[in-house]
CSV table of C-alpha atoms in Angstrom, one decimal:
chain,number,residue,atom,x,y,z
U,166,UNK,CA,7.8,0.8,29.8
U,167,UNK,CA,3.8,-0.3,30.2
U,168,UNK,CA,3.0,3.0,28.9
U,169,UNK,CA,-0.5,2.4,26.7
U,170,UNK,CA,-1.8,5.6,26.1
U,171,UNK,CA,-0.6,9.2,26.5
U,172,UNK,CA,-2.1,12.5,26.1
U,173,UNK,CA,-2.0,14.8,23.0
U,174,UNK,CA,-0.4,18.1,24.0
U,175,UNK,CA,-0.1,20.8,21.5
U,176,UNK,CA,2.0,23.8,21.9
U,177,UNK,CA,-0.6,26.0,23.8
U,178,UNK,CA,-3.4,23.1,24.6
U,179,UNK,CA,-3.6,20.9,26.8
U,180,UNK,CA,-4.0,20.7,30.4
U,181,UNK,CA,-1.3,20.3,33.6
U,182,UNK,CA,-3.6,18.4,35.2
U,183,UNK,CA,-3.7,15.8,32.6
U,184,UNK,CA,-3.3,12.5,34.1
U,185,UNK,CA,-1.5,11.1,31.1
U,186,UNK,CA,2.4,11.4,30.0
U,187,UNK,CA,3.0,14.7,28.1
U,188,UNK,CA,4.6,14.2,25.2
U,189,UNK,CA,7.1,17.0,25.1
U,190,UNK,CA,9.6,15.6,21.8
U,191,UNK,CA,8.8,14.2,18.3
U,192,UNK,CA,6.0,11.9,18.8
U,193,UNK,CA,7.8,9.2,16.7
U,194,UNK,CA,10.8,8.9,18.9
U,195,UNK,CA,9.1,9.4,21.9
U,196,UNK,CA,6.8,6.1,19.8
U,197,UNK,CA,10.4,4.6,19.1
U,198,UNK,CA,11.7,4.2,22.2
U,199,UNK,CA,8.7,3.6,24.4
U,200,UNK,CA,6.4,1.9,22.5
U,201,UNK,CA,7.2,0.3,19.9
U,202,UNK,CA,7.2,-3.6,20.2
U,203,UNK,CA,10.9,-5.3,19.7
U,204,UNK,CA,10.2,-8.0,17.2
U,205,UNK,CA,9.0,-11.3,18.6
U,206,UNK,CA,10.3,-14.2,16.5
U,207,UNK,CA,7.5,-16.4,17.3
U,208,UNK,CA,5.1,-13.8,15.1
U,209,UNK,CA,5.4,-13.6,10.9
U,210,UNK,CA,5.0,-9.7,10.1
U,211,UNK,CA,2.2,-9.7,7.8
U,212,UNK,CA,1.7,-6.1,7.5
U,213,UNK,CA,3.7,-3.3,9.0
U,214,UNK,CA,2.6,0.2,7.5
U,215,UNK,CA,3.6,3.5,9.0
U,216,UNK,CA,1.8,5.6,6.1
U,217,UNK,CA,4.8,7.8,5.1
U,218,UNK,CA,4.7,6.3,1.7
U,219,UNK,CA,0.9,6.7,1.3
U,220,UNK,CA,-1.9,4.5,2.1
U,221,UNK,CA,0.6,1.5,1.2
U,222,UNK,CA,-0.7,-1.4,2.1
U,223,UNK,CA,-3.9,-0.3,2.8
U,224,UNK,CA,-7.4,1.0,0.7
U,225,UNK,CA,-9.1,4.1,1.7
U,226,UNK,CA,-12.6,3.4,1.0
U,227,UNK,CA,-13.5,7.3,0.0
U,228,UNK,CA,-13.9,11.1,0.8
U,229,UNK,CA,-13.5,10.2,4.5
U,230,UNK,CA,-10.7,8.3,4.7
U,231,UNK,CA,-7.5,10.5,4.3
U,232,UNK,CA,-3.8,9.8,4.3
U,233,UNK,CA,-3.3,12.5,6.3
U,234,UNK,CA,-0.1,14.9,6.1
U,235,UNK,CA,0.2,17.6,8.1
U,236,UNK,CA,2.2,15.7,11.0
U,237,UNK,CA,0.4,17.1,13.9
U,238,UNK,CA,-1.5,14.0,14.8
U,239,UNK,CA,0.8,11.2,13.2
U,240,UNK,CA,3.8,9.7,14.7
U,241,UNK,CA,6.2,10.6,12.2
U,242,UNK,CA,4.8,12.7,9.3
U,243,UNK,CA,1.9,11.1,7.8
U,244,UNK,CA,-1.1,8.3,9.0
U,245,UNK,CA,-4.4,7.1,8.2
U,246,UNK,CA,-7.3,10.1,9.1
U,247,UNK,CA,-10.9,8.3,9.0
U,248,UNK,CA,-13.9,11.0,10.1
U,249,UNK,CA,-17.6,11.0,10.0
U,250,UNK,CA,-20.0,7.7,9.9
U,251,UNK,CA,-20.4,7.4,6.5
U,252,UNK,CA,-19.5,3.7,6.2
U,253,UNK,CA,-17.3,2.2,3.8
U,254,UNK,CA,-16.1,5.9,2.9
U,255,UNK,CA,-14.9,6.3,6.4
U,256,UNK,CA,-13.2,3.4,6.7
U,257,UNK,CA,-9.9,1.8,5.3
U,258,UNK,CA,-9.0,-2.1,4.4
U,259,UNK,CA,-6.0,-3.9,3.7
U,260,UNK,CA,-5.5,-3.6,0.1
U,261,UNK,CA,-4.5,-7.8,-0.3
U,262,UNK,CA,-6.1,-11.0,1.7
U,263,UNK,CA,-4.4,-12.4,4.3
U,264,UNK,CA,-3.9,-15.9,4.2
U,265,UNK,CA,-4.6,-17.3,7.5
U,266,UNK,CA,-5.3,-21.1,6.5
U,267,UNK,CA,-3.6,-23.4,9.5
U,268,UNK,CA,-3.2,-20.4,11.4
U,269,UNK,CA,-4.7,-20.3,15.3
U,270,UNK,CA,-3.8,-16.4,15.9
U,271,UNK,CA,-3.8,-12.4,14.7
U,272,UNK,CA,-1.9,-9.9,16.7
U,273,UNK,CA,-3.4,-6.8,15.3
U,274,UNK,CA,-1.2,-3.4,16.7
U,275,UNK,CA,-1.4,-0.1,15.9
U,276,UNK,CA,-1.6,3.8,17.6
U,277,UNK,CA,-5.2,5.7,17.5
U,278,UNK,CA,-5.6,9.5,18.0
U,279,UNK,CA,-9.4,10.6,18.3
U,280,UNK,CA,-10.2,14.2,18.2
U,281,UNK,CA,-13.2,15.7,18.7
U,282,UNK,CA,-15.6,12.7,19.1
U,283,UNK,CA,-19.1,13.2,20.9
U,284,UNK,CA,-20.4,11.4,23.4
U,285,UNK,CA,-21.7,8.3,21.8
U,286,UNK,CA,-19.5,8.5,18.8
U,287,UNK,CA,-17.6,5.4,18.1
U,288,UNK,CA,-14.8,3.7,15.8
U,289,UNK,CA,-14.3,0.1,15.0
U,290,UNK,CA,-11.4,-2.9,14.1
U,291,UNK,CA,-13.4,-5.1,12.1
U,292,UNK,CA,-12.6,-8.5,10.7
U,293,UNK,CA,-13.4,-10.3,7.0
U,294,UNK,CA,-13.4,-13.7,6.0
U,295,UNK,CA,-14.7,-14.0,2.5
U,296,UNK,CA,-12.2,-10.8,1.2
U,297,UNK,CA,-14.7,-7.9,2.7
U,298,UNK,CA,-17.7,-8.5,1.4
U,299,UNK,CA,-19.4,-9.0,4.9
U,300,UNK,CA,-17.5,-7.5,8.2
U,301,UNK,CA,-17.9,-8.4,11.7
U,302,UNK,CA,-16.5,-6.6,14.6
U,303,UNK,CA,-13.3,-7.0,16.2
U,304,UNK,CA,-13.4,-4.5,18.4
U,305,UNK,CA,-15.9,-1.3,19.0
U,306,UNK,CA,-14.4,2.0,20.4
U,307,UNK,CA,-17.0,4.0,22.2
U,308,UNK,CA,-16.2,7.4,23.5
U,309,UNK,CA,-16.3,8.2,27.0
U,310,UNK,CA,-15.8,4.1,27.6
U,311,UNK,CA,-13.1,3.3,25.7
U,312,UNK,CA,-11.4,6.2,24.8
U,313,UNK,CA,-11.0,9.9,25.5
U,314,UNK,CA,-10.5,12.5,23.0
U,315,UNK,CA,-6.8,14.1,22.5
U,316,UNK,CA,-5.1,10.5,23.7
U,317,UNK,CA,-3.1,8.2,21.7
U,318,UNK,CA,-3.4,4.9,22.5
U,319,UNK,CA,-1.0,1.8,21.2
U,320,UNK,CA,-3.8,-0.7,21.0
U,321,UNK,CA,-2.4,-4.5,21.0
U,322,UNK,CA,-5.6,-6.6,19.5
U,323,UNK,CA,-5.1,-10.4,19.1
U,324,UNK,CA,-7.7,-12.9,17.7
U,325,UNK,CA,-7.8,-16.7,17.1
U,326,UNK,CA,-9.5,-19.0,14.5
U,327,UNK,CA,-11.8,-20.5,17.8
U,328,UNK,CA,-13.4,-16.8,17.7
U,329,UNK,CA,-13.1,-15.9,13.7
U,330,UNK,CA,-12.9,-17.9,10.7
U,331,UNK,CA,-9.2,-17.7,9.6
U,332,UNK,CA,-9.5,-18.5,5.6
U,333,UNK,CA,-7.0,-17.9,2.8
U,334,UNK,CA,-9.2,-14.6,2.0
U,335,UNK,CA,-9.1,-12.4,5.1
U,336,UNK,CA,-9.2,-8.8,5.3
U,337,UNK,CA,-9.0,-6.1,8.2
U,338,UNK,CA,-10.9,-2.8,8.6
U,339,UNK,CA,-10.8,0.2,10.6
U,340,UNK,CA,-13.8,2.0,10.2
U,341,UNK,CA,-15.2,5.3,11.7
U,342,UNK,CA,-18.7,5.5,12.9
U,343,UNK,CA,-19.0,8.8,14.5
U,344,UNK,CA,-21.3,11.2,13.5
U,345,UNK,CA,-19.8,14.4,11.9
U,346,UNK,CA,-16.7,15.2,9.5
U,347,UNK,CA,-14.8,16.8,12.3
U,348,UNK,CA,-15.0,13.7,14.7
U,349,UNK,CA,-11.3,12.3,13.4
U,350,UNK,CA,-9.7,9.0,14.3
U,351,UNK,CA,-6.0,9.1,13.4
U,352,UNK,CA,-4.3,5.7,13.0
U,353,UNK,CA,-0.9,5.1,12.4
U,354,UNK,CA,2.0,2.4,12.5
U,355,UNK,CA,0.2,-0.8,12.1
């Protein structure tokens, strides 16, 4: 469909003039049939987690990371809520290594919903080799740059072993880095 990104509307907010699709149905099927990749048989699923059975494959990493359940800003009923910049405790990490020995790629997808981030506020994909006890960046969301607040975005991130050292103890982050508790980054299906 090429559609990336599309607005959050809820019943009584948002704008006409919003350049973005409305989404007018359930999020998730509007997700379902728009969005969501048909599987490509050259890629091995290493992950697939839609939250709706908890933080499943994934770590929360304290107070301001949240399995959040209120539905409003997931696809389905549940996703990953990350908020503040408090560091490890606003982030969340895959709760097993990857093994990525002989491998030259990572496709890395998922949706993000930011709410309320200020100018300046950021989130970040981040990328371990030795199991997540150092981090390096795989990508840094800046707002006002990269993203707006009240979009969902499908975000398609793929790395290779020529940029990142693919060992049999990787790990992958999403961390928030904004700079109060109600700056939210909602993350869900990845």
């Amino acid at each position: 469909a090429g559609i990336d990104c599309w607005h959050h509307i809820e019943e009584g907010v948002g704008h006409a003039e919003s350049p973005y699709v409305p989404v007018l149905a359930n999020q998730y099927e509007f997700f379902d049939k728009y969005l969501k990749p048909a599987p490509d048989a050259a890629w091995t699923v290493l992950v697939d987690e839609d939250f709706e059975s908890g933080f499943g494959a994934f770590v929360d990493g304290g107070a301001n990371a949240i399995l959040y359940t209120e539905g409003t800003y997931s696809i389905d009923s549940q996703c990953l809520n990350l908020e503040d910049g408090n560091g490890s405790v606003s982030a969340a990490w895959l709760n097993s290594a990857l093994d990525l020995t002989g491998s030259t790629d990572l496709k890395i997808e998922f949706t993000y919903l930011p709410i309320t981030f200020n100018s300046g506020d950021n989130w970040l994909v981040e990328f371990s080799d030795d199991g997540g006890s150092s981090w390096s960046t795989i990508k840094y969301y800046l707002k006002g740059t990269d993203f707006d607040n009240d979009t969902r975005c499908w975000e398609k991130l793929t790395i290779n072993s020529d940029g990142f050292n693919f060992t049999n103890n990787v790990n992958i982050r999403f961390r928030c880095d904004a700079n109060g508790a109600g700056d939210d980054v909602y993350i869900d299906n990845v």
